[in-house]
XYZ file of C-alpha atoms in Angstrom:
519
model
C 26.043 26.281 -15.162
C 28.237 24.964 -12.139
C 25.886 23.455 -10.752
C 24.684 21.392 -13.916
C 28.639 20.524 -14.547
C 28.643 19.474 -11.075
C 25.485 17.457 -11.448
C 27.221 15.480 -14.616
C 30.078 14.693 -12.213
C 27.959 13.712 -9.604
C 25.852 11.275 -12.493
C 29.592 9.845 -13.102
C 30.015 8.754 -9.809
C 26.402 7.436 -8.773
C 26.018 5.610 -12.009
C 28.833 2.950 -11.120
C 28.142 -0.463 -11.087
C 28.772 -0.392 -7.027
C 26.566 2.762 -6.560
C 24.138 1.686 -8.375
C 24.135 -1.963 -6.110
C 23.868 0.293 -3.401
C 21.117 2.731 -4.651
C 18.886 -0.158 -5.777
C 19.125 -2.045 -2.403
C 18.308 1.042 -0.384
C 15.078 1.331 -2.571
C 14.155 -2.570 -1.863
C 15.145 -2.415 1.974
C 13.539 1.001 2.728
C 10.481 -0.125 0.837
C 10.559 -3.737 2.655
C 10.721 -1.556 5.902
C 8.781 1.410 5.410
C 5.945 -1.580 3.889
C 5.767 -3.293 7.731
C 3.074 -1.026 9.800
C 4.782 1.266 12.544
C 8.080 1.099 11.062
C 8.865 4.538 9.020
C 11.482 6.308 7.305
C 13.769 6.963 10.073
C 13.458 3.735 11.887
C 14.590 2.207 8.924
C 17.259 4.748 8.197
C 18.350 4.212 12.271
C 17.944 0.713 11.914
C 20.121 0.071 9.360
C 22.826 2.992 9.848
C 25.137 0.494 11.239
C 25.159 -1.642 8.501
C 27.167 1.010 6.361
C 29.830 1.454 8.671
C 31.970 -0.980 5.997
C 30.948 1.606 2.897
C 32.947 4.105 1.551
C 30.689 7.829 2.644
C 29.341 8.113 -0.446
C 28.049 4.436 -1.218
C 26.521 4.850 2.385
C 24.464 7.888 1.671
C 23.404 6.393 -1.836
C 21.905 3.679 -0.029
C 20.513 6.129 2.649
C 18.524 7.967 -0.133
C 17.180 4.670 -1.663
C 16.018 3.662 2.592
C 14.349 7.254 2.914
C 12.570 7.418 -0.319
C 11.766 3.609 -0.232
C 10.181 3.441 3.246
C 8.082 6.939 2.176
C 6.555 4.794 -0.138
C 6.405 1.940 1.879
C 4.526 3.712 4.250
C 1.885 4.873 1.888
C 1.788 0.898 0.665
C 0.405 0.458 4.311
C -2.072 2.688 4.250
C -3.653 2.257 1.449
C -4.277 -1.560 2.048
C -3.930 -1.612 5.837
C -5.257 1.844 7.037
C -2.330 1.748 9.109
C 0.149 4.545 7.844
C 3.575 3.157 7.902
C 4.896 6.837 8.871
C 2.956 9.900 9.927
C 3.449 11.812 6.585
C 1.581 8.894 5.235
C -1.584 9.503 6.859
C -3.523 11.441 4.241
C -2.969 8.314 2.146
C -5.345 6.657 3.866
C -8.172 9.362 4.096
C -8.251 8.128 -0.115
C -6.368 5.398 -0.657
C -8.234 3.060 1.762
C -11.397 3.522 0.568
C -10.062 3.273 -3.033
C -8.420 -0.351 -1.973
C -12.011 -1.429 -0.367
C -13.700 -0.615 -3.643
C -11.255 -2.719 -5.658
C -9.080 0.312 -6.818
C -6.661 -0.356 -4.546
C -4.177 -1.144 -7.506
C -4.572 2.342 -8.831
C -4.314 3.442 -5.772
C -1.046 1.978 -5.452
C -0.480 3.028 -8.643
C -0.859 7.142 -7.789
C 1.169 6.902 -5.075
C 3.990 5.593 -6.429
C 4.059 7.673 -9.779
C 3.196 10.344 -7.394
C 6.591 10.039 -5.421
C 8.206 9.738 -8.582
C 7.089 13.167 -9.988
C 7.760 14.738 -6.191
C 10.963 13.504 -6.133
C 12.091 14.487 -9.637
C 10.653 17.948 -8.969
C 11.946 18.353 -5.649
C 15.702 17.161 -6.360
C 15.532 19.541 -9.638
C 14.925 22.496 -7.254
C 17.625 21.249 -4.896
C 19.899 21.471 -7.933
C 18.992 24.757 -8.319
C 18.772 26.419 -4.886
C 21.351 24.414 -2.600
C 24.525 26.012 -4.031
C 23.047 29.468 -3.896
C 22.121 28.682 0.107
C 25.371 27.237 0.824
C 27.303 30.471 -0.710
C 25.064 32.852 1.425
C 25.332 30.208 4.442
C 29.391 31.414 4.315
C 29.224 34.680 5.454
C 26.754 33.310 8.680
C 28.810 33.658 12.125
C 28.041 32.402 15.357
C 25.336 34.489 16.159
C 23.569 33.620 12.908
C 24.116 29.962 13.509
C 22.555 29.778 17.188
C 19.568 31.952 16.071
C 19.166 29.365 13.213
C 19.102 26.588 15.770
C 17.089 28.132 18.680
C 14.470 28.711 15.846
C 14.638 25.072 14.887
C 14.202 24.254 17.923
C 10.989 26.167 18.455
C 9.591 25.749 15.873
C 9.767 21.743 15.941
C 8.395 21.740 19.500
C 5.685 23.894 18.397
C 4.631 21.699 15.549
C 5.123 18.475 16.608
C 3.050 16.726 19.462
C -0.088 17.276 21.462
C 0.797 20.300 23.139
C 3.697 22.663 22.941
C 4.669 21.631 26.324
C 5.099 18.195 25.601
C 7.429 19.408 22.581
C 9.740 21.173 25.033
C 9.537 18.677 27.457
C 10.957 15.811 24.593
C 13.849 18.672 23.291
C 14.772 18.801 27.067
C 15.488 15.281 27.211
C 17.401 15.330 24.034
C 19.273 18.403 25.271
C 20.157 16.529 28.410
C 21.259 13.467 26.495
C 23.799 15.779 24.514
C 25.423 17.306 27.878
C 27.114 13.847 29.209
C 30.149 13.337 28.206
C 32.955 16.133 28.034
C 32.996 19.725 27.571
C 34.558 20.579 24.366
C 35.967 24.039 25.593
C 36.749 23.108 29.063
C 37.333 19.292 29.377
C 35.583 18.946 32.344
C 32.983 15.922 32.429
C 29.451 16.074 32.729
C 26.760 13.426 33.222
C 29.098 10.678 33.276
C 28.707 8.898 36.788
C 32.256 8.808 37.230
C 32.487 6.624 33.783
C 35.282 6.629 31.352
C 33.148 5.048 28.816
C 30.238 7.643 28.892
C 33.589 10.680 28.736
C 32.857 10.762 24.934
C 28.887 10.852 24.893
C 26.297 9.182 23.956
C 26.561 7.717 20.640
C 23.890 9.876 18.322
C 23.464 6.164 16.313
C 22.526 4.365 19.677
C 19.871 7.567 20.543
C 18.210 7.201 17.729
C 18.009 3.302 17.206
C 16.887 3.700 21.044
C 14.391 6.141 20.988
C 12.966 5.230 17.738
C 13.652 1.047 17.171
C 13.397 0.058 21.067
C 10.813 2.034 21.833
C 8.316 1.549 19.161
C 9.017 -1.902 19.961
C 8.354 -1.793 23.513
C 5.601 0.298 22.986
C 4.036 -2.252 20.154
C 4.837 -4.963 22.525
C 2.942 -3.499 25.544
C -0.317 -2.690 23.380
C -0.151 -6.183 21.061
C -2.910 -7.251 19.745
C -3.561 -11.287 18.546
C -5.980 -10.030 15.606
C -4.108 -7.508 13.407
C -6.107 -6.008 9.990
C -6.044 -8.439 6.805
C -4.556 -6.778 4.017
C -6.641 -6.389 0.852
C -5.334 -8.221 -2.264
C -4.323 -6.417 -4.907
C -3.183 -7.095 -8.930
C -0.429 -4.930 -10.654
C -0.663 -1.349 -10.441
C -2.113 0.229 -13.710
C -3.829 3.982 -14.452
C -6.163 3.927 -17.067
C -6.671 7.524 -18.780
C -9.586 8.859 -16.834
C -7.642 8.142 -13.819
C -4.448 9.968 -15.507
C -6.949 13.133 -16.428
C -7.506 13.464 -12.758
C -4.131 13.090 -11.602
C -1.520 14.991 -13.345
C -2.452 17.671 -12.099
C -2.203 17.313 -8.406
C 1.272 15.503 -9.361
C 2.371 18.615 -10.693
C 1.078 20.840 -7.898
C 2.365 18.464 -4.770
C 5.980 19.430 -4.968
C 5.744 23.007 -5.068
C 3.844 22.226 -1.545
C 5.982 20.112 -0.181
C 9.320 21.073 -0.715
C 9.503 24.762 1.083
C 8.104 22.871 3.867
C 10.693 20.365 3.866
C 13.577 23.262 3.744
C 12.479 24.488 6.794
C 11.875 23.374 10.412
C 8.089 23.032 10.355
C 7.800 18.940 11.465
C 8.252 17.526 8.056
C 6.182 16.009 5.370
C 2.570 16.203 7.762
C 1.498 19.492 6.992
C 2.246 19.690 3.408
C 0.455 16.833 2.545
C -2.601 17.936 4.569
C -2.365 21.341 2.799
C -2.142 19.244 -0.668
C -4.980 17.349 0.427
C -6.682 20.033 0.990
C -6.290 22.056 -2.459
C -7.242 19.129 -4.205
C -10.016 18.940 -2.130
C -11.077 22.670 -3.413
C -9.857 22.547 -6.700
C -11.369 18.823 -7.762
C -14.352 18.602 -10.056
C -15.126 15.431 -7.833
C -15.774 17.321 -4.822
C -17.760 14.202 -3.358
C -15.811 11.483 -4.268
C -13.622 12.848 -1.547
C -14.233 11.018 1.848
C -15.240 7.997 -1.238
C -11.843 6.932 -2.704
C -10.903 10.410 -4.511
C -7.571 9.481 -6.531
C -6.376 13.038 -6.132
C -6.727 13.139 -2.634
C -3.807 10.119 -3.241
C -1.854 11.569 -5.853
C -0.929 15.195 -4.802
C 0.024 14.157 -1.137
C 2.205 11.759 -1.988
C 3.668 13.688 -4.385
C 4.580 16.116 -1.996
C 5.762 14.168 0.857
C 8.515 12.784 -1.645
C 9.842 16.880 -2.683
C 9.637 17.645 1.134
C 12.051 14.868 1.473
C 14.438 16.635 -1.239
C 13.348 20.188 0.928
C 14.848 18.816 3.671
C 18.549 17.351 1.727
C 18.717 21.711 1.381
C 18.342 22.755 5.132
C 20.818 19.242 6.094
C 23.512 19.859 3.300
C 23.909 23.514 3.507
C 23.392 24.814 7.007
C 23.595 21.025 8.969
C 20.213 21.617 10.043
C 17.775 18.513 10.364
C 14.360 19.579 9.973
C 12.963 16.274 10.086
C 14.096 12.721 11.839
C 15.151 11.091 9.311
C 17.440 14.208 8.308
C 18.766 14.254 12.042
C 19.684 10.252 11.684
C 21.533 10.900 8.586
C 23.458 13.849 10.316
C 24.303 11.690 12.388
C 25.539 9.548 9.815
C 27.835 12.332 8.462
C 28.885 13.057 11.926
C 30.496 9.281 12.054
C 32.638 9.383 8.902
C 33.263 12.593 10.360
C 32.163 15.001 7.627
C 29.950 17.899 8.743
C 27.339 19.810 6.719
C 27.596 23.036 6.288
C 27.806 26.075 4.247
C 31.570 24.288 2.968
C 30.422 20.840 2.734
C 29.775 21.514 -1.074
C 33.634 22.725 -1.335
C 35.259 20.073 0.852
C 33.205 17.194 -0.247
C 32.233 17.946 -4.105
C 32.105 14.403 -4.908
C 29.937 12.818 -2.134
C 27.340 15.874 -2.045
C 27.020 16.099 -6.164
C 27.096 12.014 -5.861
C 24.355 11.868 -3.665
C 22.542 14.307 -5.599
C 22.378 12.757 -8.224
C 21.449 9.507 -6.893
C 17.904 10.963 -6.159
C 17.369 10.516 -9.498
C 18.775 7.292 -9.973
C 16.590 6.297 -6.967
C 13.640 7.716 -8.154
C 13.839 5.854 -11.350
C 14.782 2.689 -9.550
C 11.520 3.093 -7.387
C 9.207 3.621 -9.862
C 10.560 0.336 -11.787
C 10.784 -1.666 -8.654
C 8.159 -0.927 -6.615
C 5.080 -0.946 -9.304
C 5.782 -4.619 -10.396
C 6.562 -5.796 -6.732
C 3.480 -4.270 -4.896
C 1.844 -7.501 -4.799
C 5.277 -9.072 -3.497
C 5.229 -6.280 -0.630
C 1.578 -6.936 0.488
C 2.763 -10.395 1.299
C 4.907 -8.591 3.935
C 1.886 -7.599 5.776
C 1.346 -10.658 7.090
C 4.469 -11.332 9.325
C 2.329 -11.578 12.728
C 3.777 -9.008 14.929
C 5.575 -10.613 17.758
C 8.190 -12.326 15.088
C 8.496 -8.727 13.515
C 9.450 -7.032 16.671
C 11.184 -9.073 18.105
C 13.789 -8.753 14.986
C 13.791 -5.632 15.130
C 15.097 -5.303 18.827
C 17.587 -7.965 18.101
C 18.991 -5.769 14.812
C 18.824 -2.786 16.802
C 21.010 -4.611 19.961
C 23.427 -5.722 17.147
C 23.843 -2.493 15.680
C 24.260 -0.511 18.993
C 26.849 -2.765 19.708
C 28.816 -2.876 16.232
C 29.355 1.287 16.979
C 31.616 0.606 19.902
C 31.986 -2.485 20.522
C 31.451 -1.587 24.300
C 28.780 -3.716 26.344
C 28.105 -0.854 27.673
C 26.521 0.631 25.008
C 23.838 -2.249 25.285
C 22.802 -1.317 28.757
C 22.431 2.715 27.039
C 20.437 1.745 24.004
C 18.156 -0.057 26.398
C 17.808 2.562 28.732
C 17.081 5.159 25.739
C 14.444 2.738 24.729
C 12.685 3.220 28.403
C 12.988 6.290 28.057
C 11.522 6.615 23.950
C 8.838 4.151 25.686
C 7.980 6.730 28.560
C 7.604 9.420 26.042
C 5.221 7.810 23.807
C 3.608 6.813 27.374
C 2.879 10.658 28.046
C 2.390 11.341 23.993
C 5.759 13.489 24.159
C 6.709 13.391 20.083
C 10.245 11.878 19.344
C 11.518 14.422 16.994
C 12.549 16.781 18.965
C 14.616 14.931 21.427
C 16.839 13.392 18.735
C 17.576 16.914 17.430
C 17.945 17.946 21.029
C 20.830 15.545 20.726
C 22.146 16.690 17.659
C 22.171 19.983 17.968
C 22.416 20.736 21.500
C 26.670 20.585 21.140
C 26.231 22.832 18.253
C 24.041 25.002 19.526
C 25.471 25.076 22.712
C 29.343 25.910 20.725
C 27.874 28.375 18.945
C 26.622 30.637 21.969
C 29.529 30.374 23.816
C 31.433 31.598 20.466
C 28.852 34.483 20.167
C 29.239 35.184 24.148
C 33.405 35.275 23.649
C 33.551 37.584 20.633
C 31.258 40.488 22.297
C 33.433 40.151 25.422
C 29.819 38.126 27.255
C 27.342 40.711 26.277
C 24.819 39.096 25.283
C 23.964 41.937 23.027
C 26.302 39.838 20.758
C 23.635 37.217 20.448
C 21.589 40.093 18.167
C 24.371 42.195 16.730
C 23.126 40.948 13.108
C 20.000 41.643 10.980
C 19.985 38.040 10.365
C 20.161 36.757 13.578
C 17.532 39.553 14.933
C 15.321 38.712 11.504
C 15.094 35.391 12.829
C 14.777 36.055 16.390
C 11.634 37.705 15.324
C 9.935 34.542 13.609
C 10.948 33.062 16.884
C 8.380 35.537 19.133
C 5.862 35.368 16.342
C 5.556 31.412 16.763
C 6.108 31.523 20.092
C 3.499 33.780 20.523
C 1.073 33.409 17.788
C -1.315 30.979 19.740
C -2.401 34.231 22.188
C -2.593 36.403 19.484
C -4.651 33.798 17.645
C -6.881 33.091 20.752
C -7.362 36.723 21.823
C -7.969 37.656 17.917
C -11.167 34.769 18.372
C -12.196 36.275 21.893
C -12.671 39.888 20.558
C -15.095 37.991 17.660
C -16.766 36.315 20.361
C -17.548 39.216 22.363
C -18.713 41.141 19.393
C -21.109 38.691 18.534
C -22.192 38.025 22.166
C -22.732 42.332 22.173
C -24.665 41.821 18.968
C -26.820 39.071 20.244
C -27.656 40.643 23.582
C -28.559 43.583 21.833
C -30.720 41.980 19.586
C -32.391 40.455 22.589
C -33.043 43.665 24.263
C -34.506 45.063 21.080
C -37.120 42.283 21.130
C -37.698 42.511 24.802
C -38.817 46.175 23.679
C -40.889 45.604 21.016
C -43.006 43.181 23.237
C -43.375 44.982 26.069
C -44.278 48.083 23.484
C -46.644 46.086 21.792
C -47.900 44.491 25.319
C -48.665 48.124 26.177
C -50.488 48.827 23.089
């Protein structure tokens, strides 16, 4: 019942004539962004973090929930018409929706996928309603301990899921965690990484990290790999579902969220596997098992549905324990972190107004993107066709304005482009971004947080597992960690049973021949 008076409140303050400015341009930029191929969720969200820095906290994160739910379906826009996913959780919309657009259904294509986000993100905000004031009341009574397991396991388990190989997921939170040591140390003031700069004493801005890996070096990358001849989108009218289309539909709308939102509470790399898994179970439970592969509007509908509730998963983890479990979570901690406000298990005490604000602005956006975006679909398509030198080169010049609008230091200039060398280099060597920016992020914390652990049990480090949460979680930790041997000697013993079986079999023939040779 608190929560639903708090709620009301928080409709009070989002439904203001400012707010609601605020909400509705988020949903038009984010979609305007997420539309343009390459450029997703949290590159918008970095991109235009420094534009807030005028806005009262909770007008900013208003508009930061219109960017992230905007781009998501902007990104889905562009691969439906485009085959070119405008963020990786968009990618199963193109397995469908592309094939759907090239058989002149890209309209209700369109149309799925935006109704779908709709019903996600109603679902998936109604369960954050429900569950985030519960995990933030249980989140009190976590101590140090607790709080480092929490972290060590989010950063496993985002290294693990993310990128081409679990070394190149380490590698990328090593150079976030490196990133987060310059400046001073917060227990002992001595400096670290700083060359002997007073500038670099504080650290490295989190805003200029992830405009730099993300912005610069998508851009650099784009740049080095351009191509004159990009992909023609494919026209399209105004969105409509007729009813056989809404028959096959509603269903996988329905089912999407309660996919995608656990998945999006906890560190498992975001909206890409619960939309694969949703893919999947439509896959099994459609009576149009071979329109899949064809243009299958299901294989549209409940993906997209639950991309949009793992986006509300993820408000849960952020809000209550200030854990990003996705990038575009981390860039909006780091948002927090600069009107300094910090989420946590008392961010719903200390900040009623802004959290229950922001809340309820989900729904406001959700409504505002379901009335926006189905009329303006053909207006966005038009987008597609900004030739890609002109596009990137804007968004370097917005990203060097920005860095330099958080300090004010021409210094930070010659940072943000040295970050982009470096976001370049890792999408060189395929090293995923992710976990470097939470490296950032969390690598203070984390680091804080042991040290805390290591002073109350005298440096024992038996204090790092003197709780059954902490050694609960430590647990998961081995079982990821080790889970690929266990996997690959669980296939080997198959192997060799069925190589004994075979040989066996052979040997059994070789004596029936040479019996019946004999005879």
């Amino acid at each position: 019942m608190d929560s639903l008076n708090s709620l009301l409140d928080g409709f009070g303050t989002a439904l203001t004539p400012m707010n609601l400015l605020w909400a509705a341009i988020g949903v038009l930029l984010g979609t305007a962004i997420g539309v343009l191929p390459g450029i997703g969720p949290a590159m918008a969200v970095a991109l235009l973090l420094p534009v807030t820095y005028g806005l009262d906290p909770t007008g900013a994160f208003i508009m930061f929930a219109g960017i992230y739910y905007g781009a998501m379906f902007g990104g889905s826009t562009t691969s439906i018409l485009l085959n070119t996913p405008g963020e990786s959780a968009a990618v199963v919309a193109a397995i469908e929706g592309n094939p759907m657009a090239k058989a002149g259904r890209g309209a209700q294509a369109l149309a799925a996928a935006a109704i779908g986000h709709f019903a996600g993100g109603m679902i998936g905000t109604i369960l954050l309603v429900v569950l985030a004031p519960t995990v933030a009341s249980l989140a009190v009574d976590i101590g140090a301990p607790d709080y480092f397991a929490i972290m060590v396991l989010a950063f496993i388990a985002v290294t693990s899921v993310l990128g081409a190989s679990r070394i190149r997921g380490l590698a990328s939170l090593l150079i976030g965690l490196t990133i987060g040591l310059v400046g001073l140390d917060q227990m002992t003031g001595q400096q670290r990484l700083t060359f002997g700069s007073l500038q670099l004493a504080d650290g490295v801005d989190v805003v200029i990290v992830a405009v730099g890996l993300f912005a610069i070096g998508e851009a650099l990358w784009v740049a080095a790999h351009l191509r004159r001849s990009t992909g023609k989108p494919i026209p399209v009218g105004r969105p409509w579902l007729g009813r056989p289309d809404l028959k096959r539909t509603w269903k996988p709308w329905l089912r999407g969220p309660f996919i995608g939102f656990p998945f999006g509470a906890i560190p498992a790399g975001g909206a890409e596997i619960p939309t694969f898994l949703s893919y999947v179970a439509e896959k099994r439970l459609s009576k149009n098992r071979a329109q899949f592969g064809k243009g299958a509007i299901e294989g549209v509908a409940g993906p997209e549905a639950a991309a949009s509730a793992s986006a509300a998963g993820t408000l849960v983890s952020m809000l209550t324990l200030g854990l990003p479990t996705t990038a575009v979570a981390a860039v909006m901690l780091a948002a927090f972190q600069q009107y300094g406000i910090q989420p946590g298990p008392l961010l719903f005490e200390r900040e009623p107004e802004l959290v229950w604000g922001l809340i309820a602005s989900l729904f406001v956006g959700m409504v505002l993107l379901l009335a926006l975006n189905l009329p303006l679909a053909p207006v966005w398509v038009k987008l597609l066709r900004i030739p890609r030198p002109y596009l990137y080169a804007g968004i370097l010049f917005f990203a060097a304005v920005g860095a330099y609008a958080v300090g004010g230091e021409s210094l930070d200039l010659v940072i943000l482009l040295v970050i982009g060398l470096i976001g370049f280099g890792m999408r060189r060597y395929g090293l995923p971004v992710l976990p470097a920016v939470i490296g950032v992020i969390l690598g203070p914390a984390a680091e804080q947080q042991l040290r805390r652990a290591l002073q109350i049990s005298d440096g024992s480090v038996t204090g790092l597992v003197n709780t059954p949460f902490s050694v609960t979680v430590y647990v998961i930790v081995v079982l990821i960690v080790a889970w690929p041997l266990i996997h690959r000697l669980v296939l080997r013993k198959r192997g060799d049973r069925g190589t004994g079986t075979d040989r066996s079999t052979d040997a059994d023939r070789g004596a029936d021949s040479r019996t019946a040779g004999g005879g």
